[in-house]
Short mmCIF file of N, CA and C in Angstrom, two decimals:
data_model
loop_
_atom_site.label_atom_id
_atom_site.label_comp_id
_atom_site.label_asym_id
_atom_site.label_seq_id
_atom_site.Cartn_x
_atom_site.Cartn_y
_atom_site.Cartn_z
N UNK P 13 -6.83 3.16 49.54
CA UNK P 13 -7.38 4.06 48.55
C UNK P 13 -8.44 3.34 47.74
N UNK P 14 -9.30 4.01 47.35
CA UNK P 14 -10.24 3.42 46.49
C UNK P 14 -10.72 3.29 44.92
N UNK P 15 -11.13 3.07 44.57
CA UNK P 15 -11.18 2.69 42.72
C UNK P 15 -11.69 3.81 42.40
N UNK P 16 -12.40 4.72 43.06
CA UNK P 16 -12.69 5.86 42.64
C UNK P 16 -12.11 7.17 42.71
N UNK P 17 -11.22 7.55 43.43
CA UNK P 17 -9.85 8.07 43.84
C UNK P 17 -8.76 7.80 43.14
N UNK P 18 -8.87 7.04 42.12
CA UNK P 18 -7.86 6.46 41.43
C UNK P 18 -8.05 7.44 39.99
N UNK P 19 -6.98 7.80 39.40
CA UNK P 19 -7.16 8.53 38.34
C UNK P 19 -5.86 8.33 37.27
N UNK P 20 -5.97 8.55 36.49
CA UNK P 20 -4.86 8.01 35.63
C UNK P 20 -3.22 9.70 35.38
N UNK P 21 -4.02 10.45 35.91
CA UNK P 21 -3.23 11.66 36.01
C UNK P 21 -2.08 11.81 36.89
N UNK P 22 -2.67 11.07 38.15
CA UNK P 22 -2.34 11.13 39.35
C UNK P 22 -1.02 10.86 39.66
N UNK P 23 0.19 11.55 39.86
CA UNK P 23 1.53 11.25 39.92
C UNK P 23 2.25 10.16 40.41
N UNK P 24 1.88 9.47 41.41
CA UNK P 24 1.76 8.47 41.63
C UNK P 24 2.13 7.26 41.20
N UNK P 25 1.07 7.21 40.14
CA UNK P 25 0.61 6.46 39.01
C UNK P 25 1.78 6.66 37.72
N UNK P 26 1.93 7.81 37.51
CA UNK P 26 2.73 8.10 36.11
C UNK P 26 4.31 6.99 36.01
N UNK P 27 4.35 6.88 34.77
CA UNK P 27 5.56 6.35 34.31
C UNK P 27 6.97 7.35 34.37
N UNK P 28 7.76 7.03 34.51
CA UNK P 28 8.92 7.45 34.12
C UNK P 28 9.14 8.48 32.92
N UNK P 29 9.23 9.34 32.62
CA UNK P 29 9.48 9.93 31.28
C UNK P 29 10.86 9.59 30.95
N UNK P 30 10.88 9.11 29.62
CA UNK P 30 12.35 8.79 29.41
C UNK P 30 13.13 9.91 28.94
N UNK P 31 14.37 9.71 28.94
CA UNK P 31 14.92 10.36 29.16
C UNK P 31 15.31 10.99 27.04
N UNK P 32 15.40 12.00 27.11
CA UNK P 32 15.72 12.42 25.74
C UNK P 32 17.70 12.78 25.42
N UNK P 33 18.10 11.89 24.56
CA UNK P 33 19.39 12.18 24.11
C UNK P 33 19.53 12.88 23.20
N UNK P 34 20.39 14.21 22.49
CA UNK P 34 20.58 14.65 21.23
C UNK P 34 21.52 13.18 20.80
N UNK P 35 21.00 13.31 19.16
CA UNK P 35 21.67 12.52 18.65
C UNK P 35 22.04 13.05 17.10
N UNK P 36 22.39 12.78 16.51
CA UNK P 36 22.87 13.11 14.94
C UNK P 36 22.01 12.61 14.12
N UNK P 37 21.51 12.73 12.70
CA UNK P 37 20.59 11.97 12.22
C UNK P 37 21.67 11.07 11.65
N UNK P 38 22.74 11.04 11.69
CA UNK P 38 23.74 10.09 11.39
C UNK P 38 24.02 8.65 12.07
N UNK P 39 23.72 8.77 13.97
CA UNK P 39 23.48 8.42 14.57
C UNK P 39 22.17 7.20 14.65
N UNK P 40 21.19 8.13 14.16
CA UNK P 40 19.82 7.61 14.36
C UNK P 40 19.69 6.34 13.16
N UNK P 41 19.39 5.12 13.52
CA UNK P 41 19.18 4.22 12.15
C UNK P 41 18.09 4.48 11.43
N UNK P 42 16.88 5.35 11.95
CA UNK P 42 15.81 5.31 11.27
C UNK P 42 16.15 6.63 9.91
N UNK P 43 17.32 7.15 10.23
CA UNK P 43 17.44 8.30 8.97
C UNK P 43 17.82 7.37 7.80
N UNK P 44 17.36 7.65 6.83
CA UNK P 44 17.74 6.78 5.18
C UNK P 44 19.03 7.31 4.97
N UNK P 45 19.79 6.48 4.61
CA UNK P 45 20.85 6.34 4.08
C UNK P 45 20.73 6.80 2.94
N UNK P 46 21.71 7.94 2.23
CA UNK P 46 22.29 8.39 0.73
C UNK P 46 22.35 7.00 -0.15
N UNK P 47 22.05 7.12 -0.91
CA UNK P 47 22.15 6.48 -1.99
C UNK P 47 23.10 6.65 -3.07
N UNK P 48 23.69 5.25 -3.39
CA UNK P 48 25.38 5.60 -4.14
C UNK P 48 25.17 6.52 -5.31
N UNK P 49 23.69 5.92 -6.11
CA UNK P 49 23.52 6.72 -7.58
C UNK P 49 22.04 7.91 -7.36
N UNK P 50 22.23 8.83 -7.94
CA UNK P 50 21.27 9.74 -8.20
C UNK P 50 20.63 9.12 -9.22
N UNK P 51 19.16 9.10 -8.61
CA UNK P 51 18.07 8.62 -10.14
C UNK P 51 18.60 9.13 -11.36
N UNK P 52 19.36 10.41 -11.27
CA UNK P 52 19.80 10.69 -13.30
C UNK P 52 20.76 9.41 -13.13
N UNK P 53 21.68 9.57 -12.09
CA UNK P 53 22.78 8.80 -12.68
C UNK P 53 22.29 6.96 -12.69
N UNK P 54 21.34 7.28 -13.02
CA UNK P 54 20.55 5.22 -12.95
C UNK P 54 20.14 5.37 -14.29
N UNK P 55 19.64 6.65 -15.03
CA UNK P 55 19.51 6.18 -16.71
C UNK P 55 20.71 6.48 -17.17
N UNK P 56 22.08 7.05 -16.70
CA UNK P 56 23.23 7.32 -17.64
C UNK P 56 23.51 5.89 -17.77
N UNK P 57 23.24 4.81 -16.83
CA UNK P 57 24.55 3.66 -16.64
C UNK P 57 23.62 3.28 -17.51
N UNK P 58 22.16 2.90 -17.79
CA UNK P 58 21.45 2.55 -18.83
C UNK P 58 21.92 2.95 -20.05
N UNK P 59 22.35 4.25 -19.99
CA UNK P 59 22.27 4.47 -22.03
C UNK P 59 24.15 3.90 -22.22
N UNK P 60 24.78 4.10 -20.77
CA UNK P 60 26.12 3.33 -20.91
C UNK P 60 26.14 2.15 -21.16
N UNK P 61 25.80 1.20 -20.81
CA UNK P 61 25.37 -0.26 -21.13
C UNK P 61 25.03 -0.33 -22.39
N UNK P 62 24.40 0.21 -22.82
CA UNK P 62 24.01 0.60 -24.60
C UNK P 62 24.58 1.01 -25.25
N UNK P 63 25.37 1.82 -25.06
CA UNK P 63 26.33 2.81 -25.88
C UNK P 63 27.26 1.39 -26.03
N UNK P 64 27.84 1.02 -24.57
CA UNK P 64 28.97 0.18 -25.30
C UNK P 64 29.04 -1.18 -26.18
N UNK P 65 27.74 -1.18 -26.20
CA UNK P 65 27.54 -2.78 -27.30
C UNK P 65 27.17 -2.12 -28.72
N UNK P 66 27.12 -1.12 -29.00
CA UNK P 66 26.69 -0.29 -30.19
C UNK P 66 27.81 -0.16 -30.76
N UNK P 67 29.35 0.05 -30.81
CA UNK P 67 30.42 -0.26 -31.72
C UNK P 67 30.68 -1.63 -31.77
N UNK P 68 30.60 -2.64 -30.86
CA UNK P 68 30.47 -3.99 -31.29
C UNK P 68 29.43 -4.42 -32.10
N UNK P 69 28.50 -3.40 -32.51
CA UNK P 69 27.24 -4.16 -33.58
C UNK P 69 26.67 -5.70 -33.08
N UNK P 70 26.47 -5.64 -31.71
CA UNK P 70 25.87 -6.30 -30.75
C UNK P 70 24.30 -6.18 -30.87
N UNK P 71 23.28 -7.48 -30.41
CA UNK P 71 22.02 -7.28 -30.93
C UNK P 71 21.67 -6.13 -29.28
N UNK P 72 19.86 -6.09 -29.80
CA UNK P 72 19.49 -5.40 -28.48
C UNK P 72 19.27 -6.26 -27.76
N UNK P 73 19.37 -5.29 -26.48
CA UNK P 73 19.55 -5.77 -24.79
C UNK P 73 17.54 -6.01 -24.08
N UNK P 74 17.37 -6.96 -24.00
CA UNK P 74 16.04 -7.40 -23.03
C UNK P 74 16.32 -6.20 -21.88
N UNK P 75 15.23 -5.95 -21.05
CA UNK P 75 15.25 -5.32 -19.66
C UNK P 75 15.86 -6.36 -19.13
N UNK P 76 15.70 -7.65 -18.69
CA UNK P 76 16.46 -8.37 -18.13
C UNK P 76 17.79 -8.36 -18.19
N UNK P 77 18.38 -8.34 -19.10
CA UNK P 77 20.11 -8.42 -19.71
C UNK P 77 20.32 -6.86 -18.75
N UNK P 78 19.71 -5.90 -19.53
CA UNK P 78 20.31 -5.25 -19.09
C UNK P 78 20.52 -4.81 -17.20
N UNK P 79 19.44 -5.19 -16.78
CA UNK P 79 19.71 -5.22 -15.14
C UNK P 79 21.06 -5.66 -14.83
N UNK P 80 21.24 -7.08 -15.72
CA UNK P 80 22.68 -8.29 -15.04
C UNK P 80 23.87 -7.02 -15.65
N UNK P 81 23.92 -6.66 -16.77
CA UNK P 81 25.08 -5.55 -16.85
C UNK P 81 25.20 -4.63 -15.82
N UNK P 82 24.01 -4.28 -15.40
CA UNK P 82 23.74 -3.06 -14.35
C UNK P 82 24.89 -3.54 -12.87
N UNK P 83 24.53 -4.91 -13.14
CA UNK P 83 25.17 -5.35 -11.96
C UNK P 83 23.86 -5.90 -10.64
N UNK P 84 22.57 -5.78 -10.96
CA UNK P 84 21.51 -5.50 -10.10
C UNK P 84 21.51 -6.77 -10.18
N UNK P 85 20.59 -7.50 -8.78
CA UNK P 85 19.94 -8.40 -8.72
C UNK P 85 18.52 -8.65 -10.00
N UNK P 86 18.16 -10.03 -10.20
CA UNK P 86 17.07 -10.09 -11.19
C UNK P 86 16.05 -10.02 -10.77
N UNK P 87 15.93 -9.92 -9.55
CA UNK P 87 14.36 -9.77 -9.30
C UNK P 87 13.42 -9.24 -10.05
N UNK P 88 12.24 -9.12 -10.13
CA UNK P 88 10.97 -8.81 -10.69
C UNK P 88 10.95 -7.64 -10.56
N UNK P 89 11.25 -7.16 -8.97
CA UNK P 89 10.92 -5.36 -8.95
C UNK P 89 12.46 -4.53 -9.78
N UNK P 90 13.37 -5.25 -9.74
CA UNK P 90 15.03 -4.22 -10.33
C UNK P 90 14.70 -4.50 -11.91
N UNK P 91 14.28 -5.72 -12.17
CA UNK P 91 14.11 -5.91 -14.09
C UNK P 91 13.04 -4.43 -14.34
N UNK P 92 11.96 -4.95 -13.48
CA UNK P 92 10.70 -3.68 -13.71
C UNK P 92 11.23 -2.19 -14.02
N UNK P 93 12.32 -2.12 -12.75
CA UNK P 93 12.35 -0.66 -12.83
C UNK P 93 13.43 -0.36 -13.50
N UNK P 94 13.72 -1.45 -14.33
CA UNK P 94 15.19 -0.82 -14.94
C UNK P 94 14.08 -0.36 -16.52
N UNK P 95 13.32 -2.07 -17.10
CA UNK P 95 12.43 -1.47 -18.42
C UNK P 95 11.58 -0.10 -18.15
N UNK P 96 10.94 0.45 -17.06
CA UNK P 96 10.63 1.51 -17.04
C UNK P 96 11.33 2.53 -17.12
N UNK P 97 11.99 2.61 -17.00
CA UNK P 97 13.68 3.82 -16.98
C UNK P 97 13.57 3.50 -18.55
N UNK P 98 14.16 2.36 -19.15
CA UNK P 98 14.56 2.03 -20.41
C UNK P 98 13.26 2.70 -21.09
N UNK P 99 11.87 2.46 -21.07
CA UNK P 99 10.97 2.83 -21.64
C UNK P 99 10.97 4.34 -21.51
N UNK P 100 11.31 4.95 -20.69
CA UNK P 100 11.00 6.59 -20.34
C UNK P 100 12.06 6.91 -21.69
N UNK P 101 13.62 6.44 -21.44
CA UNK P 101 14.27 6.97 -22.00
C UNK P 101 14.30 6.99 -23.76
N UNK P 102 13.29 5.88 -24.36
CA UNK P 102 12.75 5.52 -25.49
C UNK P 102 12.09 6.50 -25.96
N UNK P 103 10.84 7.18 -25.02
CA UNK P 103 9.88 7.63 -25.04
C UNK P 103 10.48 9.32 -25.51
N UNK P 104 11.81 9.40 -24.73
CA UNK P 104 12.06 10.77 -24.99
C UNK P 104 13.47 10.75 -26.09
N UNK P 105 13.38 9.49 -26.99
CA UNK P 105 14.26 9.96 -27.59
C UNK P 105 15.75 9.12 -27.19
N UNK P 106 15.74 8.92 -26.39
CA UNK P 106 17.88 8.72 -26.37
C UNK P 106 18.22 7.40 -26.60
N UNK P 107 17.21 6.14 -26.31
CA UNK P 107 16.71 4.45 -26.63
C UNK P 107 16.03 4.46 -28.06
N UNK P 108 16.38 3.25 -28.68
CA UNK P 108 15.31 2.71 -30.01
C UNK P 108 14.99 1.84 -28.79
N UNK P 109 13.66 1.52 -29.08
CA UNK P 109 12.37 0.57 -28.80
C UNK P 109 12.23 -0.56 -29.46
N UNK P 110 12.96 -1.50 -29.41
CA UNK P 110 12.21 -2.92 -30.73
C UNK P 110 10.86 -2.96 -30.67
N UNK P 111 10.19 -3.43 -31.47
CA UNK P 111 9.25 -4.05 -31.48
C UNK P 111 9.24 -5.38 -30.36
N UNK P 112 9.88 -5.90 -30.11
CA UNK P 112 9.96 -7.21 -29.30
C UNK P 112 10.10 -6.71 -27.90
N UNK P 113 10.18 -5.42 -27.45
CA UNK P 113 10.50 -5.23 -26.21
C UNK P 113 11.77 -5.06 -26.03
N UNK P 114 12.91 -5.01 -27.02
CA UNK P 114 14.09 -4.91 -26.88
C UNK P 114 14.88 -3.84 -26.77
N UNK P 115 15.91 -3.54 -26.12
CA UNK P 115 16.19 -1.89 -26.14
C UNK P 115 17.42 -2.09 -27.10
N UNK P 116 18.26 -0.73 -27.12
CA UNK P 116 18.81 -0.19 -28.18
C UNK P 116 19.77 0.61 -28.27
N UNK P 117 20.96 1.19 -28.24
CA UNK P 117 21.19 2.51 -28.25
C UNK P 117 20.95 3.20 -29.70
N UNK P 118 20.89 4.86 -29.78
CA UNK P 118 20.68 5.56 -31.05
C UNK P 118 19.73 5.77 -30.56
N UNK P 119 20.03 8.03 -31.21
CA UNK P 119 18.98 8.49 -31.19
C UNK P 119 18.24 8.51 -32.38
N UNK P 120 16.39 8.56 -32.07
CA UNK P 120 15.53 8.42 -32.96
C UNK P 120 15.21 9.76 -33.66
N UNK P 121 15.08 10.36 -34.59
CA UNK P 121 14.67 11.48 -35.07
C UNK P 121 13.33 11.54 -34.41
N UNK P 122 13.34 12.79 -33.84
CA UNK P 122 12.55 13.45 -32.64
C UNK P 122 11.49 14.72 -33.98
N UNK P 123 10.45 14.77 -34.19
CA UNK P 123 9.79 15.28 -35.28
C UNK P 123 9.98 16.75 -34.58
N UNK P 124 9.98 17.70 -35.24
CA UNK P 124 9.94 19.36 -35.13
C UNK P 124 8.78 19.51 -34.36
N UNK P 125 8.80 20.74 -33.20
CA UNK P 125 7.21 21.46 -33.55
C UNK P 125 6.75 22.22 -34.54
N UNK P 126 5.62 22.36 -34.84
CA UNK P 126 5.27 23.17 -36.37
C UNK P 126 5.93 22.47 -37.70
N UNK P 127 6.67 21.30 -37.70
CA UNK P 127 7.23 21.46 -38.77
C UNK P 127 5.65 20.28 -39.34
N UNK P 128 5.90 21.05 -40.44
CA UNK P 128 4.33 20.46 -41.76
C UNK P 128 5.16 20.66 -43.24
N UNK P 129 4.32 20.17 -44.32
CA UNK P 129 4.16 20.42 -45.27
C UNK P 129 4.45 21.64 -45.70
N UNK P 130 5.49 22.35 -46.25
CA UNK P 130 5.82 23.48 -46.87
C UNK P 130 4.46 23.97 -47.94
N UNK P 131 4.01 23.05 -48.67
CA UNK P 131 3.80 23.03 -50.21
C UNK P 131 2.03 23.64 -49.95
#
């Protein structure tokens, strides 16, 4: 046969088609695995960690500290994403904020809408 007769279509030539199994996505490793906590339930254990050093009149908790309560590794990315959680939850109220970067439990008086000057 010749190089020009040659075609890549040509049955011949073809590979094997493999063969297709049903499988479960349970089965399959490439499906993600459930995750133990629901993102809410990753700021409850945050304001829990807080809550419970707040009747001990305990100082505030660094993002760092609080990861090691969390139980998390210290890495750079779990500290990160724990102060961002900590900061969200500041932001809306349920964290005090130090000045130093420090978190807190207690809520902050959250200002009214509309509320102004009566007078």
């Amino acid at each position: 046969r010749t190089a020009a007769a040659w075609s890549p279509h040509d049955s011949r030539n073809a590979r094997p088609k493999p063969r297709r199994t049903r499988c479960t996505p349970a089965d399959n490793p490439l499906t993600p695995k459930p995750h133990h906590h629901t993102p809410h339930s990753h700021y409850q254990r945050i304001l829990d960690v807080l809550e419970e050093r707040q009747p001990a009149g305990q100082e505030p908790l660094k993002a760092k500290e609080i990861t090691v309560e969390l139980g998390l590794e210290t890495t750079s990315a779990k500290v990160e994403g724990v102060r961002s959680k900590a900061r969200r939850l500041a932001e809306r109220g349920w964290l005090v904020q130090e000045t130093s970067g420090m978190f807190s439990s207690g809520r902050r008086p959250v200002a009214a809408s509309g509320a102004g000057s009566s007078a």
